[in-house]
PDB file of C-alpha atoms in Angstrom:
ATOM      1  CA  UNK A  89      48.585 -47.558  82.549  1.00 39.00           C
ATOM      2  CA  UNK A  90      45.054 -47.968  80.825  1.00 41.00           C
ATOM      3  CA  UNK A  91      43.024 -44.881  79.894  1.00 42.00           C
ATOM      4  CA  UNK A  92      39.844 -44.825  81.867  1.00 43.00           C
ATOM      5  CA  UNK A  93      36.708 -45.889  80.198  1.00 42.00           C
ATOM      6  CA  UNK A  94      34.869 -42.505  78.755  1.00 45.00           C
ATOM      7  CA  UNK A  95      37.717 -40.179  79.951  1.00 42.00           C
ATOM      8  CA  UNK A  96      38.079 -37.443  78.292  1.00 44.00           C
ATOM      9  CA  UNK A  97      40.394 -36.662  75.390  1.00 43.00           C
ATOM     10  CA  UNK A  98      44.162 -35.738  76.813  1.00 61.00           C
ATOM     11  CA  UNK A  99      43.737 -37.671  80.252  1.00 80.00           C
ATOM     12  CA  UNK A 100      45.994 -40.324  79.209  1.00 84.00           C
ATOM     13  CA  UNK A 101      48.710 -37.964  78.401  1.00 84.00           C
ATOM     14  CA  UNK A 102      48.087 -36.070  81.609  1.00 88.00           C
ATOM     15  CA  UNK A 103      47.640 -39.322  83.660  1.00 88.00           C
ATOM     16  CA  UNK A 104      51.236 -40.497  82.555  1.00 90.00           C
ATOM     17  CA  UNK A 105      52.708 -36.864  82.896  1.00 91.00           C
ATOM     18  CA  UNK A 106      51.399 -36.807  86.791  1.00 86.00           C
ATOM     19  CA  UNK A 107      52.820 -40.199  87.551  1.00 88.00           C
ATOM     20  CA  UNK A 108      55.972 -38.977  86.084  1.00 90.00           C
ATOM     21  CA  UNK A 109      56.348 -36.374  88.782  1.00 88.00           C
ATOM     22  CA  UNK A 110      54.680 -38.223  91.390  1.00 82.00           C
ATOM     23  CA  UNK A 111      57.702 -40.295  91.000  1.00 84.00           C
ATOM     24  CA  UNK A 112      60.292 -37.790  91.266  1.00 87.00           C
ATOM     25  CA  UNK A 113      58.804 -36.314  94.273  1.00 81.00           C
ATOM     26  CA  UNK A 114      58.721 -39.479  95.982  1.00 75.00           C
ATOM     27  CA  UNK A 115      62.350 -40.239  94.749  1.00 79.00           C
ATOM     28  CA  UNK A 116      64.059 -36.913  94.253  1.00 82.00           C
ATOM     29  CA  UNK A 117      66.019 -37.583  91.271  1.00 90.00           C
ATOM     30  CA  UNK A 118      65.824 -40.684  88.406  1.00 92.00           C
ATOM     31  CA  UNK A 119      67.261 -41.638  85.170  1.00 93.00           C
ATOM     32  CA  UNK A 120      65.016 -41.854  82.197  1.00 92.00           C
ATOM     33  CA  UNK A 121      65.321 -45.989  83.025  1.00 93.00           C
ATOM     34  CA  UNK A 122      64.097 -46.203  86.320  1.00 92.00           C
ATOM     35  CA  UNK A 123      60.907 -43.457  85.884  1.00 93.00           C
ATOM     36  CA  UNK A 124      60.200 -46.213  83.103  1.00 93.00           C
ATOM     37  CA  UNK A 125      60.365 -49.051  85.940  1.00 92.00           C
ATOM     38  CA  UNK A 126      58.574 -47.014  88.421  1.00 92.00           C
ATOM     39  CA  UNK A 127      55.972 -45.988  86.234  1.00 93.00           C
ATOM     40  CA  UNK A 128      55.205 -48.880  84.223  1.00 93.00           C
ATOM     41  CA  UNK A 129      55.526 -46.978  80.914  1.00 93.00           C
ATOM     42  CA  UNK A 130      58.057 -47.610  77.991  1.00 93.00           C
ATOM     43  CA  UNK A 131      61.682 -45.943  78.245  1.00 92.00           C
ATOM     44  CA  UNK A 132      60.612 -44.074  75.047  1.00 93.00           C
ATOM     45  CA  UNK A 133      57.320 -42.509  76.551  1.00 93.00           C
ATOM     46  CA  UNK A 134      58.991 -41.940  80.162  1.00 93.00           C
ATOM     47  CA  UNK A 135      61.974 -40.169  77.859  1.00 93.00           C
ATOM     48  CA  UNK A 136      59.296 -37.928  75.619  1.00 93.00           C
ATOM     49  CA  UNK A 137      57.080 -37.359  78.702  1.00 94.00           C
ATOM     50  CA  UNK A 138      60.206 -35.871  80.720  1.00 93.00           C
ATOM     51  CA  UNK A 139      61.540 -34.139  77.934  1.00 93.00           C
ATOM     52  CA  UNK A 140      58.295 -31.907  77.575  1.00 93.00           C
ATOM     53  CA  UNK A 141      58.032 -31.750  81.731  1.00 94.00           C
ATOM     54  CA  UNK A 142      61.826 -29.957  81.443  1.00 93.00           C
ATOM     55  CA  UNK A 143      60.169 -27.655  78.499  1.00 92.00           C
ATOM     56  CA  UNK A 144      57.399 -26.479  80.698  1.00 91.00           C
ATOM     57  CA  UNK A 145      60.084 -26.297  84.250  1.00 91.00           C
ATOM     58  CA  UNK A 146      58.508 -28.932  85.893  1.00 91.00           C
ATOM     59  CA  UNK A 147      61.534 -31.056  85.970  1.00 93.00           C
ATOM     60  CA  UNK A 148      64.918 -30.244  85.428  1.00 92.00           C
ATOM     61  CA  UNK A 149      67.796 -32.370  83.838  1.00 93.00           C
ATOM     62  CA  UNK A 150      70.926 -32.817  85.461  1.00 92.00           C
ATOM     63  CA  UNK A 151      73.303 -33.260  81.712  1.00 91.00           C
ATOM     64  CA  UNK A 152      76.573 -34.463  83.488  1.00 89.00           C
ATOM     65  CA  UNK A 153      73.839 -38.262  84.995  1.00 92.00           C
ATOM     66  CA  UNK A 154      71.238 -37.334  82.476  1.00 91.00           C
ATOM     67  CA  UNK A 155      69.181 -37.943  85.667  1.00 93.00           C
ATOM     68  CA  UNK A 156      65.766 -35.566  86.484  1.00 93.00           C
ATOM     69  CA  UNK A 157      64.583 -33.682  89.599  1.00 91.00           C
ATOM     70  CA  UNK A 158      61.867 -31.888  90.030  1.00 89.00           C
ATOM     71  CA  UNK A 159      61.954 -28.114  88.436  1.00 89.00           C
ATOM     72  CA  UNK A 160      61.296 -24.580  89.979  1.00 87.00           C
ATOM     73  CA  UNK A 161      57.818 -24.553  88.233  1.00 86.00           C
ATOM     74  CA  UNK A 162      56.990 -27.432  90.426  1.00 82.00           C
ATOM     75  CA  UNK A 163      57.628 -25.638  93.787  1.00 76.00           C
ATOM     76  CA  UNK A 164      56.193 -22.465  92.704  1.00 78.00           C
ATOM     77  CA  UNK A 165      52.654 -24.869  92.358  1.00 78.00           C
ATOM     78  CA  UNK A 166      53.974 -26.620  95.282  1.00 71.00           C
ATOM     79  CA  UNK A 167      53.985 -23.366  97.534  1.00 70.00           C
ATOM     80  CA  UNK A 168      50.516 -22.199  96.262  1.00 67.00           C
ATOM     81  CA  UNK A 169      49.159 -25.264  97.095  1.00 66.00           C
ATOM     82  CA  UNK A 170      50.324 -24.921 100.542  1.00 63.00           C
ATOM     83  CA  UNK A 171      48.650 -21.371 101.117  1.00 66.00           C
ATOM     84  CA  UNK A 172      45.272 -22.787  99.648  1.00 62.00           C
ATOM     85  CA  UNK A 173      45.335 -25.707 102.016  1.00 64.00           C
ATOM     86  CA  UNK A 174      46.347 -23.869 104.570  1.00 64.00           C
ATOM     87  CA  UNK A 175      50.034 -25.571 105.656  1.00 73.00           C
ATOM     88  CA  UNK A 176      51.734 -22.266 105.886  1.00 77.00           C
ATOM     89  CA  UNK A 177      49.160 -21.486 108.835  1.00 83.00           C
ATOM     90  CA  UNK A 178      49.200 -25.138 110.048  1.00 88.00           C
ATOM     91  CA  UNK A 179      53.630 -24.811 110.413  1.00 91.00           C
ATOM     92  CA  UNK A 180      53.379 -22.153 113.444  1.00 93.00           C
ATOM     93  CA  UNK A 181      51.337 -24.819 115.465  1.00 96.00           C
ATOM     94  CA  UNK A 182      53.461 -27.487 114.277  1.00 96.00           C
ATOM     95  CA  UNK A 183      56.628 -25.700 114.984  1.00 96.00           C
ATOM     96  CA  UNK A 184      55.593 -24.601 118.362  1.00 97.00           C
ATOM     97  CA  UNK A 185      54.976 -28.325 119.047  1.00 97.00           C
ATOM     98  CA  UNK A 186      58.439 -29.241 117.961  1.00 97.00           C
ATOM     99  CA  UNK A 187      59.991 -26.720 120.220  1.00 97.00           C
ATOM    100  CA  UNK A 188      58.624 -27.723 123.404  1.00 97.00           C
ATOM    101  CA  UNK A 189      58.747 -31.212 122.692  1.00 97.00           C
ATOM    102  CA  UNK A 190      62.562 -30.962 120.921  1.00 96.00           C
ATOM    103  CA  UNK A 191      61.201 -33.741 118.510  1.00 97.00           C
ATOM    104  CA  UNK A 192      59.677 -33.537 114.941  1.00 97.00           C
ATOM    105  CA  UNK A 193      56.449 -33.193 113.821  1.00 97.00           C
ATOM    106  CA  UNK A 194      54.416 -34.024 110.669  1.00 95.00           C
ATOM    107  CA  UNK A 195      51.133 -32.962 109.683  1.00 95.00           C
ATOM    108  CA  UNK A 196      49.392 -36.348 107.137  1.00 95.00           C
ATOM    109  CA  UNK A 197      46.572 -36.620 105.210  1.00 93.00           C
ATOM    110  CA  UNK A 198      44.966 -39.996 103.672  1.00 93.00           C
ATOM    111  CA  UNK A 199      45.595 -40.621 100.207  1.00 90.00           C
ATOM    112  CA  UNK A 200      44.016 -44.202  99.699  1.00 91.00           C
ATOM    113  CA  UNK A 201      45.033 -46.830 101.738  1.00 94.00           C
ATOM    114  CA  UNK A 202      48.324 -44.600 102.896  1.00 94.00           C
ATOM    115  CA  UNK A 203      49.179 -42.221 104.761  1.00 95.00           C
ATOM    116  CA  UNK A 204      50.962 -39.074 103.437  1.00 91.00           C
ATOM    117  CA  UNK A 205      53.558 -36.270 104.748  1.00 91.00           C
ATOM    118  CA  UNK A 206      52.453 -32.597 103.985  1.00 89.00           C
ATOM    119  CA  UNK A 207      54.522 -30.603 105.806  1.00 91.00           C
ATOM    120  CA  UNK A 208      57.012 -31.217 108.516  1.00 92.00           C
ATOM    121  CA  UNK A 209      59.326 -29.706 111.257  1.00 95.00           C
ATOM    122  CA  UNK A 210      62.438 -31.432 111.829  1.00 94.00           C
ATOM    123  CA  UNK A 211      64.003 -32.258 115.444  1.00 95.00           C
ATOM    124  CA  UNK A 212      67.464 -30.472 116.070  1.00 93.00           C
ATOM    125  CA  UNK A 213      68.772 -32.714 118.049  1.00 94.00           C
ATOM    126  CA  UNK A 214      71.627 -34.592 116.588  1.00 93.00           C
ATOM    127  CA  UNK A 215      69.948 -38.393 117.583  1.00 92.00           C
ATOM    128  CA  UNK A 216      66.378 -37.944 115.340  1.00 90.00           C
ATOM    129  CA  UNK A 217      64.499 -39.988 112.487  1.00 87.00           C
ATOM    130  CA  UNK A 218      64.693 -38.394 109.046  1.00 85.00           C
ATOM    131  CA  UNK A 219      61.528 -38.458 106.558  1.00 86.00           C
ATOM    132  CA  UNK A 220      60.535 -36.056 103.771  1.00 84.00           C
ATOM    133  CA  UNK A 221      57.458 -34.432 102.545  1.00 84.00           C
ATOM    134  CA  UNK A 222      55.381 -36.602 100.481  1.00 82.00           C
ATOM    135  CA  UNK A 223      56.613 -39.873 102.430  1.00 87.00           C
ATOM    136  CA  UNK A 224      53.781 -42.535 102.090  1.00 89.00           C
ATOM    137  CA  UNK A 225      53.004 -45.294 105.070  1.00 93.00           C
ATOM    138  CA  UNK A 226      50.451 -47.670 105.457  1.00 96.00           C
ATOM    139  CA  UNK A 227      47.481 -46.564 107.413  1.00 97.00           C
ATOM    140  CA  UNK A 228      47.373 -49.573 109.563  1.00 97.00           C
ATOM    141  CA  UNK A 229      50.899 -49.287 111.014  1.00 97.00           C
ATOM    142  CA  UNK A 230      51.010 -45.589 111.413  1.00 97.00           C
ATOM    143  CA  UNK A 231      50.171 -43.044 114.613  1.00 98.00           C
ATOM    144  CA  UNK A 232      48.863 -40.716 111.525  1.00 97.00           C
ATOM    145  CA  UNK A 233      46.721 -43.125 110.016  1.00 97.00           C
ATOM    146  CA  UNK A 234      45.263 -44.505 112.855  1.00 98.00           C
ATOM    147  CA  UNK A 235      44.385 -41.180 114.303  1.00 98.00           C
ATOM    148  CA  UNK A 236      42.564 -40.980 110.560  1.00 97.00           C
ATOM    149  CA  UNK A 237      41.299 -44.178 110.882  1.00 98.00           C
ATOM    150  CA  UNK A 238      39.208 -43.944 114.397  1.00 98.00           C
ATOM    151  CA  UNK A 239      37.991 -40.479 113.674  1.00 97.00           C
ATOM    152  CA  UNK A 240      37.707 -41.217 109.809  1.00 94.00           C
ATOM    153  CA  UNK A 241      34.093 -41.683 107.778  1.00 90.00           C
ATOM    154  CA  UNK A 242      35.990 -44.226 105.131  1.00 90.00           C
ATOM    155  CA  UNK A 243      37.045 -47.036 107.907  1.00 96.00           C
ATOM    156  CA  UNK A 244      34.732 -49.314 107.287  1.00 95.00           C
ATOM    157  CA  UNK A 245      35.541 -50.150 103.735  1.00 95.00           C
ATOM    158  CA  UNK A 246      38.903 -49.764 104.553  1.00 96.00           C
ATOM    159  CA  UNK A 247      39.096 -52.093 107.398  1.00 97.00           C
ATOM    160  CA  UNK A 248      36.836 -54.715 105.087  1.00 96.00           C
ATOM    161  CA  UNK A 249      39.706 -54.682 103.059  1.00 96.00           C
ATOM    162  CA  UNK A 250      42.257 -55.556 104.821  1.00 97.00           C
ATOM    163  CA  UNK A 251      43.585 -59.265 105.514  1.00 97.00           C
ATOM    164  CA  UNK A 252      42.771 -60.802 108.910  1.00 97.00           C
ATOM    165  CA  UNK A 253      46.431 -61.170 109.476  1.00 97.00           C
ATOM    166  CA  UNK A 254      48.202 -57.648 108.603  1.00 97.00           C
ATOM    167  CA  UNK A 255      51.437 -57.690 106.335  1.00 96.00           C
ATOM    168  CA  UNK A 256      54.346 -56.632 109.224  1.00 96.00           C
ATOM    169  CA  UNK A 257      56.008 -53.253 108.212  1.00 96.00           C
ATOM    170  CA  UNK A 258      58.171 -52.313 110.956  1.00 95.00           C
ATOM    171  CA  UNK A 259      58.862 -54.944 113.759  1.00 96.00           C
ATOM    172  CA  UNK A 260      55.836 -53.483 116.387  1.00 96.00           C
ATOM    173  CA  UNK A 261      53.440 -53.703 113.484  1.00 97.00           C
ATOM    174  CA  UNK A 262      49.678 -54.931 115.067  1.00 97.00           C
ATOM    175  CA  UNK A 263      49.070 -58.267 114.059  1.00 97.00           C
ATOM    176  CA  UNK A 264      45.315 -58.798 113.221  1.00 97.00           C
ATOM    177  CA  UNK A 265      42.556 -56.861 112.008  1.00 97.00           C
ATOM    178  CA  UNK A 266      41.281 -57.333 114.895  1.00 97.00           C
ATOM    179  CA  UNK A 267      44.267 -56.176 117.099  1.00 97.00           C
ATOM    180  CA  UNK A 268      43.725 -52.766 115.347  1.00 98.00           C
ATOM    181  CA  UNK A 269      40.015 -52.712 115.224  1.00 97.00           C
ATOM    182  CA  UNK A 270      40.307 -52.954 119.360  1.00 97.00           C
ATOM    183  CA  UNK A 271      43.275 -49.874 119.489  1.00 97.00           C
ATOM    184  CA  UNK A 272      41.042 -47.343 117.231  1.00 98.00           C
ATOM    185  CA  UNK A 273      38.390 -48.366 120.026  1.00 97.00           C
ATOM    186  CA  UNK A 274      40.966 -46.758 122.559  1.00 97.00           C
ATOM    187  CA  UNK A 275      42.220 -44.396 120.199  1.00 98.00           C
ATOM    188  CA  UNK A 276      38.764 -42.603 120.329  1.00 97.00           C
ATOM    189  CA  UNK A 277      38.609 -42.986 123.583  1.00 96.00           C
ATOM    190  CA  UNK A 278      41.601 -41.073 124.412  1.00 96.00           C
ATOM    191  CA  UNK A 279      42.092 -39.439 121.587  1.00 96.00           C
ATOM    192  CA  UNK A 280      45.042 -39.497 119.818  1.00 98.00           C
ATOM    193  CA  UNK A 281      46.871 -42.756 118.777  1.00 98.00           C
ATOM    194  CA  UNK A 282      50.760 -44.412 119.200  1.00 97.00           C
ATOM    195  CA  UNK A 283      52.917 -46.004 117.112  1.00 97.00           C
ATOM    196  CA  UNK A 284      55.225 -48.557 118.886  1.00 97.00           C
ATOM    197  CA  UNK A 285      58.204 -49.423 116.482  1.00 97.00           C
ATOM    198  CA  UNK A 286      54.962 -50.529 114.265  1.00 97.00           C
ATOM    199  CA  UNK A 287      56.068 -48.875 111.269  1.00 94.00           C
ATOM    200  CA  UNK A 288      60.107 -47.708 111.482  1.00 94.00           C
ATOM    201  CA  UNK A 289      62.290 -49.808 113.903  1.00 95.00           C
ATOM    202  CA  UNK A 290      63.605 -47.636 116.719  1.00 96.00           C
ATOM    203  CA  UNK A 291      60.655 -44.878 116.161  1.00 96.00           C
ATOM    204  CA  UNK A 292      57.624 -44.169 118.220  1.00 97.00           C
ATOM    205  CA  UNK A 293      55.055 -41.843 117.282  1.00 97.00           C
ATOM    206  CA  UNK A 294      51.980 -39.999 118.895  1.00 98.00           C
ATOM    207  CA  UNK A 295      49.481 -38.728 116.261  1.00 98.00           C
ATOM    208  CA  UNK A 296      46.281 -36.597 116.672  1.00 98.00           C
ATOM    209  CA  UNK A 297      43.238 -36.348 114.221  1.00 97.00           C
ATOM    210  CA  UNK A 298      43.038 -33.286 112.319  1.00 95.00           C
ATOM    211  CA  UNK A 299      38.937 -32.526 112.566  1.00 94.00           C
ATOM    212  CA  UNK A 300      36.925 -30.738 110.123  1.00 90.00           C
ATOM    213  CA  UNK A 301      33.557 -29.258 110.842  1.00 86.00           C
ATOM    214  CA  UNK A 302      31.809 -32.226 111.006  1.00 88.00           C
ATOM    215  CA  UNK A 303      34.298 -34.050 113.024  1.00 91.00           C
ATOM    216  CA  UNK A 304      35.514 -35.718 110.637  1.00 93.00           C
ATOM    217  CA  UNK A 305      39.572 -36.472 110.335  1.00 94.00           C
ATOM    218  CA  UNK A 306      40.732 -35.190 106.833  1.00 87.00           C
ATOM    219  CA  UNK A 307      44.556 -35.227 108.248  1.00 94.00           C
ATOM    220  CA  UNK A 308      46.650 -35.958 111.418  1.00 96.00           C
ATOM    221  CA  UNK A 309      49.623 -34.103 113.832  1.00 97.00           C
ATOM    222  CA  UNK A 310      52.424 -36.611 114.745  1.00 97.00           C
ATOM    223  CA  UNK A 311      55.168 -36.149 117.280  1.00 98.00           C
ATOM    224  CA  UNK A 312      58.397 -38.887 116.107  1.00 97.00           C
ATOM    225  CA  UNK A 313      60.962 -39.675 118.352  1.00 97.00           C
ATOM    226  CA  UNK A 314      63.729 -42.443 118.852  1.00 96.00           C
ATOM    227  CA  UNK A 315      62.212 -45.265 121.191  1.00 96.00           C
ATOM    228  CA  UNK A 316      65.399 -44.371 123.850  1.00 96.00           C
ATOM    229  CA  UNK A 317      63.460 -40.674 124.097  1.00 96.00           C
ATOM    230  CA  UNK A 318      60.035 -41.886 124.272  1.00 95.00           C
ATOM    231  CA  UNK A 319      59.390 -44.162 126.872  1.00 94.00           C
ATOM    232  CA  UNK A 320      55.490 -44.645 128.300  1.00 93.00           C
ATOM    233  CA  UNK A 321      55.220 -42.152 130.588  1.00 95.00           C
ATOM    234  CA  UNK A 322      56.748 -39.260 127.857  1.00 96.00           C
ATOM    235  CA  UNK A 323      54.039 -40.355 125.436  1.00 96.00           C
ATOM    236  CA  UNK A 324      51.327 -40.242 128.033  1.00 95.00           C
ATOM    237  CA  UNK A 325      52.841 -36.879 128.626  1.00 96.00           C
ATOM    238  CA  UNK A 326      52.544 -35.902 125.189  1.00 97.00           C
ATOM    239  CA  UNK A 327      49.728 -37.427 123.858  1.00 97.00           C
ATOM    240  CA  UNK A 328      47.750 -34.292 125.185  1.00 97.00           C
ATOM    241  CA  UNK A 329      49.736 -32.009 123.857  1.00 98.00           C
ATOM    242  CA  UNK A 330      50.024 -33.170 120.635  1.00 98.00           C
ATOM    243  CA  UNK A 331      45.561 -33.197 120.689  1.00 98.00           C
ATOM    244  CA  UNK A 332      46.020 -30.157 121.332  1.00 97.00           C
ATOM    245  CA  UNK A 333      47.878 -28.745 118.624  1.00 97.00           C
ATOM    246  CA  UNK A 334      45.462 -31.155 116.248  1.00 97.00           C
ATOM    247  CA  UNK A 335      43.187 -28.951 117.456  1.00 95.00           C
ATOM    248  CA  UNK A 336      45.273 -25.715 116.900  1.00 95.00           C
ATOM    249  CA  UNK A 337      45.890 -26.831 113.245  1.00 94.00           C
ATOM    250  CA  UNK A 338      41.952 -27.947 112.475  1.00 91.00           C
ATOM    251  CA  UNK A 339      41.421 -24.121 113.166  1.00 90.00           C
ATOM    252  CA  UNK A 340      43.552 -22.615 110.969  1.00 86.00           C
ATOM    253  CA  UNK A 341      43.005 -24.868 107.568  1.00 80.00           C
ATOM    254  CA  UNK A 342      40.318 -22.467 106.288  1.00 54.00           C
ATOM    255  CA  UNK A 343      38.533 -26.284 104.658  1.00 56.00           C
ATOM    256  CA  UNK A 344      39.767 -29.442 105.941  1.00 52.00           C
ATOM    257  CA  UNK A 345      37.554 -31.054 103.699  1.00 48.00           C
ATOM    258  CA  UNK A 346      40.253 -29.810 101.139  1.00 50.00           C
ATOM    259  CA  UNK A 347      42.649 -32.914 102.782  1.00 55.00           C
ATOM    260  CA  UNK A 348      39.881 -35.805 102.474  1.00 49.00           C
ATOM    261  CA  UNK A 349      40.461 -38.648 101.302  1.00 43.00           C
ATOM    262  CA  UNK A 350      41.055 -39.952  97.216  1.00 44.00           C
ATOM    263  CA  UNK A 351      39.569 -43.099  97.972  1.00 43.00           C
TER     264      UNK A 351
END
């Protein structure tokens, strides 16, 4: 991992320490070996920059696998985070959502090309899809990052970017540029988007832009449900509903612009 050109002293060190837990979040728990892999740095510096992440209670070492995990002093900063953005407002619309619904519900934000899990309310019934905060999915084959996409002030560059044909992810996944140019047409039209088995095989999602004051989608509500639940007329049923607690959730982040994008 280079050190950017005129960064300042430290941001190396800090750069490396970051990826280090950006890892273990992602993964939950990781020999000294494999955050090396993940990474991209040496076993030694993965090893040292762990070692002074457990002194500080960001991670924790398990000594029976000499694996880590993330530490207590990571979700203390991890639950003061979510009362500065806002998520422990946004979870009473998003739970409200799940309960009429009896499916779960994420709230996303963009992070690059991807689309990330902030906070999410899990189905109870015993046939559902399991994800995890901090999940990452492509924008292009996601209800959440479409929904970010057609109400988004980055698309432009983003769809320049991508290949004419798209790289399949799940086995619905859009196959041109083109084909998804044309549904964030109808997207905005309607206003919220669907995921047909185009990211997870067996899924289907509705998702909702998150709008900030300027109309501007920093994040996105989706509604995830096994394809045998969800058939058309359910997610034309829903579709509104889940707009509508978008909306719920836009009012209730005190600054969306707090979610936008680290393009």
């Amino acid at each position: 991992m280079a050190k950017s050109v005129n960064a300042p002293t430290g941001t190396q060190a800090i750069e490396r320490a970051l990826s280090v837990l950006g890892v273990l979040a992602d993964n939950g728990e990781l020999s000294t070996g494999d955050l090396a892999q993940r990474t991209g740095l040496t076993a030694g510096t993965a090893s040292r920059i762990a070692k002074a992440l457990v002194a500080e209670g960001m991670l924790l070492r398990d000594p029976e696998t000499d694996r880590y995990h993330l530490g207590p002093r990571a979700v203390v900063l991890g639950r003061s985070a979510e009362r500065v953005l806002g998520l422990d407002k946004a979870m009473q619309p998003l739970q409200g959502l799940a309960e009429s619904s009896h499916e779960s519900v994420n709230l996303a934000a963009r992070d690059g090309a991807e689309s990330v899990v902030l906070a999410r309310v899990q189905s109870t019934l015993p046939l559902r899809f399991v994800q995890h905060v901090g999940a990452r999915f492509p924008l292009y084959s996601t209800a959440s990052g479409k929904a970010m996409l057609a109400f988004g002030d980055a698309t432009a560059a983003y769809l320049a970017e991508l290949p004419t044909r798209l790289p399949p992810v799940g086995p619905g996944t859009l196959a041109t540029r083109a084909q998804l140019e044309r549904q964030l047409e109808q997207i905005r039209d309607r206003g919220y988007s669907i995921d047909i088995e185009e990211n997870v095989e067996g899924v289907r999602c509705v998702g909702a832009p998150v709008l900030d004051g300027d109309g501007i989608a920093r994040a996105a509500v989706v509604l995830q449900a096994p394809s045998v639940r969800m058939h058309k007329d359910r997610i034309d049923e829903l579709g509104p509903a889940v707009a509508t607690t978008a909306r719920e959730v836009s009012r209730v982040i005190p600054d969306a612009s707090v979610l936008r994008s680290q393009d």
